[in-house]
mmCIF file of C-alpha atoms in Angstrom:
data_model
loop_
_atom_site.group_PDB
_atom_site.id
_atom_site.type_symbol
_atom_site.label_atom_id
_atom_site.label_comp_id
_atom_site.label_asym_id
_atom_site.label_seq_id
_atom_site.Cartn_x
_atom_site.Cartn_y
_atom_site.Cartn_z
ATOM 1 C CA MET A 1 1.750 -7.866 -1.111
ATOM 2 C CA CYS A 2 0.248 -5.505 1.712
ATOM 3 C CA ALA A 3 3.459 -5.535 3.168
ATOM 4 C CA LYS A 4 5.385 -4.899 0.039
ATOM 5 C CA ALA A 5 3.133 -2.085 -1.024
ATOM 6 C CA LYS A 6 3.474 -0.450 2.771
ATOM 7 C CA ALA A 7 7.358 -0.996 2.533
ATOM 8 C CA GLU A 8 6.998 0.748 -0.791
ATOM 9 C CA GLY A 9 4.923 3.711 0.114
ATOM 10 C CA GLY A 10 2.446 2.125 -2.572
ATOM 11 C CA GLU A 11 -1.188 2.066 -2.752
ATOM 12 C CA VAL A 12 -3.526 -1.315 -2.678
ATOM 13 C CA LEU A 13 -6.350 -1.129 -4.511
ATOM 14 C CA PHE A 14 -8.862 -4.255 -5.704
ATOM 15 C CA ALA A 15 -10.244 -3.499 -9.139
ATOM 16 C CA ASP A 16 -12.953 -5.275 -11.339
ATOM 17 C CA GLN A 17 -14.882 -4.469 -14.307
ATOM 18 C CA VAL A 18 -18.743 -5.185 -14.779
ATOM 19 C CA GLY A 19 -21.248 -5.242 -17.622
ATOM 20 C CA ILE A 20 -24.626 -3.981 -17.364
ATOM 21 C CA ARG A 21 -27.792 -4.795 -19.573
ATOM 22 C CA SER A 22 -30.997 -2.723 -20.245
ATOM 23 C CA ASP A 23 -32.906 -5.833 -20.007
ATOM 24 C CA GLN A 24 -31.097 -6.969 -16.590
ATOM 25 C CA VAL A 25 -33.929 -7.726 -13.966
ATOM 26 C CA THR A 26 -33.546 -5.278 -10.841
ATOM 27 C CA GLY A 27 -35.126 -4.582 -7.774
ATOM 28 C CA ARG A 28 -38.665 -6.516 -6.730
ATOM 29 C CA THR A 29 -42.490 -5.646 -7.878
ATOM 30 C CA TRP A 30 -45.621 -6.639 -6.464
ATOM 31 C CA GLY A 31 -48.964 -7.150 -7.493
ATOM 32 C CA ALA A 32 -52.463 -8.458 -6.473
ATOM 33 C CA LYS A 33 -53.081 -11.415 -5.438
ATOM 34 C CA GLY A 34 -54.146 -14.076 -8.481
ATOM 35 C CA CYS A 35 -52.542 -10.778 -10.922
ATOM 36 C CA THR A 36 -49.287 -10.963 -12.590
ATOM 37 C CA PRO A 37 -47.894 -7.576 -12.601
ATOM 38 C CA ILE A 38 -46.324 -6.197 -15.971
ATOM 39 C CA VAL A 39 -43.069 -4.371 -15.931
ATOM 40 C CA ARG A 40 -42.865 -1.926 -18.849
ATOM 41 C CA ARG A 41 -39.993 -1.727 -20.919
ATOM 42 C CA SER A 42 -38.737 -0.251 -24.260
ATOM 43 C CA GLY A 43 -37.471 -3.767 -25.419
ATOM 44 C CA ASN A 44 -34.026 -2.486 -26.687
ATOM 45 C CA ARG A 45 -31.069 -4.139 -25.593
ATOM 46 C CA PHE A 46 -27.838 -2.333 -25.096
ATOM 47 C CA PRO A 47 -24.957 -2.611 -22.633
ATOM 48 C CA VAL A 48 -22.664 -0.316 -20.629
ATOM 49 C CA ASN A 49 -19.536 -1.349 -18.943
ATOM 50 C CA ALA A 50 -17.477 -0.012 -15.995
ATOM 51 C CA MET A 51 -14.246 -0.501 -14.129
ATOM 52 C CA SER A 52 -13.666 0.747 -10.986
ATOM 53 C CA ALA A 53 -11.117 0.550 -8.281
ATOM 54 C CA ILE A 54 -11.833 0.690 -4.195
ATOM 55 C CA SER A 55 -9.292 0.661 -1.341
ATOM 56 C CA THR A 56 -9.548 0.391 2.129
ATOM 57 C CA LYS A 57 -9.074 3.827 2.782
ATOM 58 C CA GLY A 58 -12.561 4.656 1.078
ATOM 59 C CA ARG A 59 -11.230 5.979 -2.311
ATOM 60 C CA MET A 60 -12.985 4.568 -5.426
ATOM 61 C CA HIS A 61 -11.772 5.013 -9.177
ATOM 62 C CA PHE A 62 -13.846 4.263 -11.973
ATOM 63 C CA MET A 63 -14.486 4.643 -15.755
ATOM 64 C CA VAL A 64 -17.902 4.266 -17.611
ATOM 65 C CA PHE A 65 -17.642 2.770 -21.397
ATOM 66 C CA THR A 66 -19.627 1.399 -24.135
ATOM 67 C CA GLU A 67 -17.010 -1.207 -26.184
ATOM 68 C CA THR A 68 -16.268 -4.438 -24.770
ATOM 69 C CA PHE A 69 -13.792 -4.773 -22.348
ATOM 70 C CA ASP A 70 -10.164 -5.812 -23.705
ATOM 71 C CA ALA A 71 -6.689 -4.756 -23.181
ATOM 72 C CA ASP A 72 -7.090 -1.319 -24.798
ATOM 73 C CA VAL A 73 -9.709 -0.684 -22.351
ATOM 74 C CA MET A 74 -7.602 -1.895 -19.333
ATOM 75 C CA CYS A 75 -4.324 0.218 -20.664
ATOM 76 C CA ARG A 76 -6.696 3.389 -20.665
ATOM 77 C CA PHE A 77 -7.875 2.879 -17.502
ATOM 78 C CA LEU A 78 -4.232 2.314 -15.845
ATOM 79 C CA ASP A 79 -3.377 5.448 -17.500
ATOM 80 C CA ARG A 80 -6.327 7.227 -15.728
ATOM 81 C CA LEU A 81 -5.344 5.464 -12.376
ATOM 82 C CA ALA A 82 -1.373 6.245 -12.734
ATOM 83 C CA GLY A 83 -2.747 9.800 -12.865
ATOM 84 C CA HIS A 84 -4.357 10.081 -9.661
ATOM 85 C CA PHE A 85 -1.378 8.988 -7.415
ATOM 86 C CA ASP A 86 1.680 10.404 -7.157
ATOM 87 C CA ARG A 87 3.222 6.964 -5.901
ATOM 88 C CA LYS A 88 2.998 3.191 -6.666
ATOM 89 C CA VAL A 89 -0.312 1.752 -7.130
ATOM 90 C CA HIS A 90 -0.413 -1.922 -6.307
ATOM 91 C CA LEU A 91 -3.765 -3.310 -8.732
ATOM 92 C CA VAL A 92 -5.278 -6.378 -7.016
ATOM 93 C CA VAL A 93 -7.331 -7.832 -10.237
ATOM 94 C CA ASP A 94 -8.922 -11.490 -11.073
ATOM 95 C CA GLY A 95 -7.498 -13.539 -13.972
ATOM 96 C CA HIS A 96 -9.245 -11.987 -16.878
ATOM 97 C CA SER A 97 -7.692 -12.457 -20.373
ATOM 98 C CA ALA A 98 -7.354 -8.592 -20.736
ATOM 99 C CA HIS A 99 -5.551 -8.303 -17.696
ATOM 100 C CA ARG A 100 -2.424 -10.660 -18.857
ATOM 101 C CA SER A 101 -2.734 -9.498 -22.262
ATOM 102 C CA ARG A 102 0.867 -8.704 -24.516
ATOM 103 C CA LYS A 103 -0.545 -5.283 -24.501
ATOM 104 C CA VAL A 104 -1.179 -4.638 -20.836
ATOM 105 C CA ARG A 105 1.968 -6.296 -19.989
ATOM 106 C CA ALA A 106 3.956 -4.042 -21.980
ATOM 107 C CA TRP A 107 1.980 -0.629 -20.728
ATOM 108 C CA LEU A 108 3.303 -2.185 -17.444
ATOM 109 C CA ALA A 109 6.589 -2.761 -18.524
ATOM 110 C CA ASP A 110 6.627 0.939 -19.705
ATOM 111 C CA HIS A 111 5.740 2.227 -16.249
ATOM 112 C CA PRO A 112 7.001 -0.007 -13.829
ATOM 113 C CA ASP A 113 7.310 2.901 -11.017
ATOM 114 C CA ARG A 114 3.484 3.337 -11.408
ATOM 115 C CA ILE A 115 1.394 0.705 -11.417
ATOM 116 C CA GLU A 116 2.060 -3.433 -10.163
ATOM 117 C CA LEU A 117 -0.718 -5.835 -10.805
ATOM 118 C CA HIS A 118 -1.332 -8.753 -8.345
ATOM 119 C CA PHE A 119 -3.479 -11.624 -9.439
ATOM 120 C CA LEU A 120 -6.223 -13.103 -7.342
ATOM 121 C CA PRO A 121 -6.337 -16.639 -7.504
ATOM 122 C CA ALA A 122 -8.497 -18.282 -10.223
ATOM 123 C CA TYR A 123 -12.039 -19.129 -9.536
ATOM 124 C CA SER A 124 -12.171 -16.887 -6.830
ATOM 125 C CA PRO A 125 -14.394 -13.625 -7.355
ATOM 126 C CA GLU A 126 -15.378 -13.768 -3.877
ATOM 127 C CA LEU A 127 -12.080 -12.832 -2.702
ATOM 128 C CA ASN A 128 -12.357 -9.520 -4.588
ATOM 129 C CA PRO A 129 -14.277 -6.562 -2.651
ATOM 130 C CA ASP A 130 -14.901 -4.742 -5.750
ATOM 131 C CA GLU A 131 -17.204 -7.235 -6.665
ATOM 132 C CA LEU A 132 -19.523 -6.170 -4.020
ATOM 133 C CA VAL A 133 -19.416 -2.822 -5.864
ATOM 134 C CA ASN A 134 -20.795 -4.659 -8.752
ATOM 135 C CA ALA A 135 -23.553 -6.090 -7.001
ATOM 136 C CA ASP A 136 -24.339 -2.997 -5.203
ATOM 137 C CA LEU A 137 -24.165 -1.086 -8.512
ATOM 138 C CA LYS A 138 -26.650 -3.735 -10.303
ATOM 139 C CA ARG A 139 -28.905 -3.180 -7.115
ATOM 140 C CA SER A 140 -28.854 0.536 -7.046
ATOM 141 C CA LEU A 141 -30.035 1.018 -10.882
ATOM 142 C CA PRO A 142 -33.444 2.926 -10.686
ATOM 143 C CA MET A 143 -36.175 -0.019 -10.919
ATOM 144 C CA HIS A 144 -38.687 2.382 -12.015
ATOM 145 C CA SER A 145 -37.174 4.786 -14.688
ATOM 146 C CA ARG A 146 -35.619 2.211 -17.015
ATOM 147 C CA ALA A 147 -32.954 3.350 -19.307
ATOM 148 C CA ARG A 148 -34.402 4.377 -22.751
ATOM 149 C CA ASP A 149 -31.033 4.014 -23.975
ATOM 150 C CA GLN A 150 -27.260 3.665 -23.875
ATOM 151 C CA ALA A 151 -26.620 7.268 -23.069
ATOM 152 C CA GLN A 152 -29.066 6.996 -20.399
ATOM 153 C CA LEU A 153 -27.725 3.713 -18.955
ATOM 154 C CA ALA A 154 -24.155 5.248 -18.996
ATOM 155 C CA THR A 155 -25.205 8.269 -17.212
ATOM 156 C CA GLU A 156 -27.429 6.635 -14.626
ATOM 157 C CA THR A 157 -24.279 4.336 -13.949
ATOM 158 C CA ARG A 158 -21.685 7.480 -13.852
ATOM 159 C CA ARG A 159 -24.036 8.644 -11.061
ATOM 160 C CA PHE A 160 -24.020 5.430 -8.939
ATOM 161 C CA PHE A 161 -20.320 5.685 -9.056
ATOM 162 C CA HIS A 162 -20.059 9.277 -8.227
ATOM 163 C CA ARG A 163 -22.694 9.287 -5.357
ATOM 164 C CA ARG A 164 -20.617 6.036 -3.930
ATOM 165 C CA GLN A 165 -16.813 8.301 -4.091
ATOM 166 C CA ARG A 166 -18.774 10.860 -2.196
ATOM 167 C CA GLN A 167 -19.462 8.198 0.362
ATOM 168 C CA PRO A 168 -15.867 6.519 1.538
ATOM 169 C CA HIS A 169 -17.943 4.959 4.417
ATOM 170 C CA ILE A 170 -19.889 2.973 1.968
ATOM 171 C CA VAL A 171 -16.533 2.219 0.307
ATOM 172 C CA ARG A 172 -15.197 1.019 3.370
ATOM 173 C CA GLY A 173 -17.551 -1.203 4.204
ATOM 174 C CA TYR A 174 -17.264 -3.192 0.916
ATOM 175 C CA PHE A 175 -14.290 -4.540 2.576
ATOM 176 C CA GLY A 176 -16.176 -5.880 5.767
ATOM 177 C CA GLY A 177 -17.840 -8.995 4.128
ATOM 178 C CA PRO A 178 -16.868 -12.195 5.583
ATOM 179 C CA HIS A 179 -14.681 -13.199 2.308
ATOM 180 C CA VAL A 180 -12.760 -9.944 2.153
ATOM 181 C CA ARG A 181 -11.915 -9.109 5.517
ATOM 182 C CA TYR A 182 -8.228 -10.844 5.060
ATOM 183 C CA THR A 183 -7.754 -7.300 3.238
ATOM 184 C CA LEU A 184 -7.936 -5.212 6.515
ATOM 185 C CA GLU A 185 -4.834 -7.224 7.996
#
């Protein structure tokens, strides 16, 4: 697939979606011996979702949204992604039903020179370097200042992605994991 992309002069990106919840446990805390630490929370539960795509060159593209990830959201992400490139994009994704939906296939058929999807083997998230972005995001969300509402959680999520866009060396580092080094060959 990478050879095909190079022959066509295309760009190879790995993409994945992630869900973040307000009540997710992040980070660590401490307490005096024998005293259980208390972490204050609002008690509200609200989700934020994101879709990101990364390249071995250190580029990152993302979209943060509050609705459920489905074919409409995937088509919107493909539109945005295609707008950032003047050549064909080879997008490697997992087997999520939204990626294989009729609507996404129709979008791809209408834009054959813009984006082509390539699917990872089933049940193999360890082969997708963008999964490491998701883990980094969940580790990096602020531990001390919990989001009070969905808008604040979305803002914190966007802040993470903007910071990583300005750190291409970290984005390239996601491709150094033992299971994803194959992407560099």
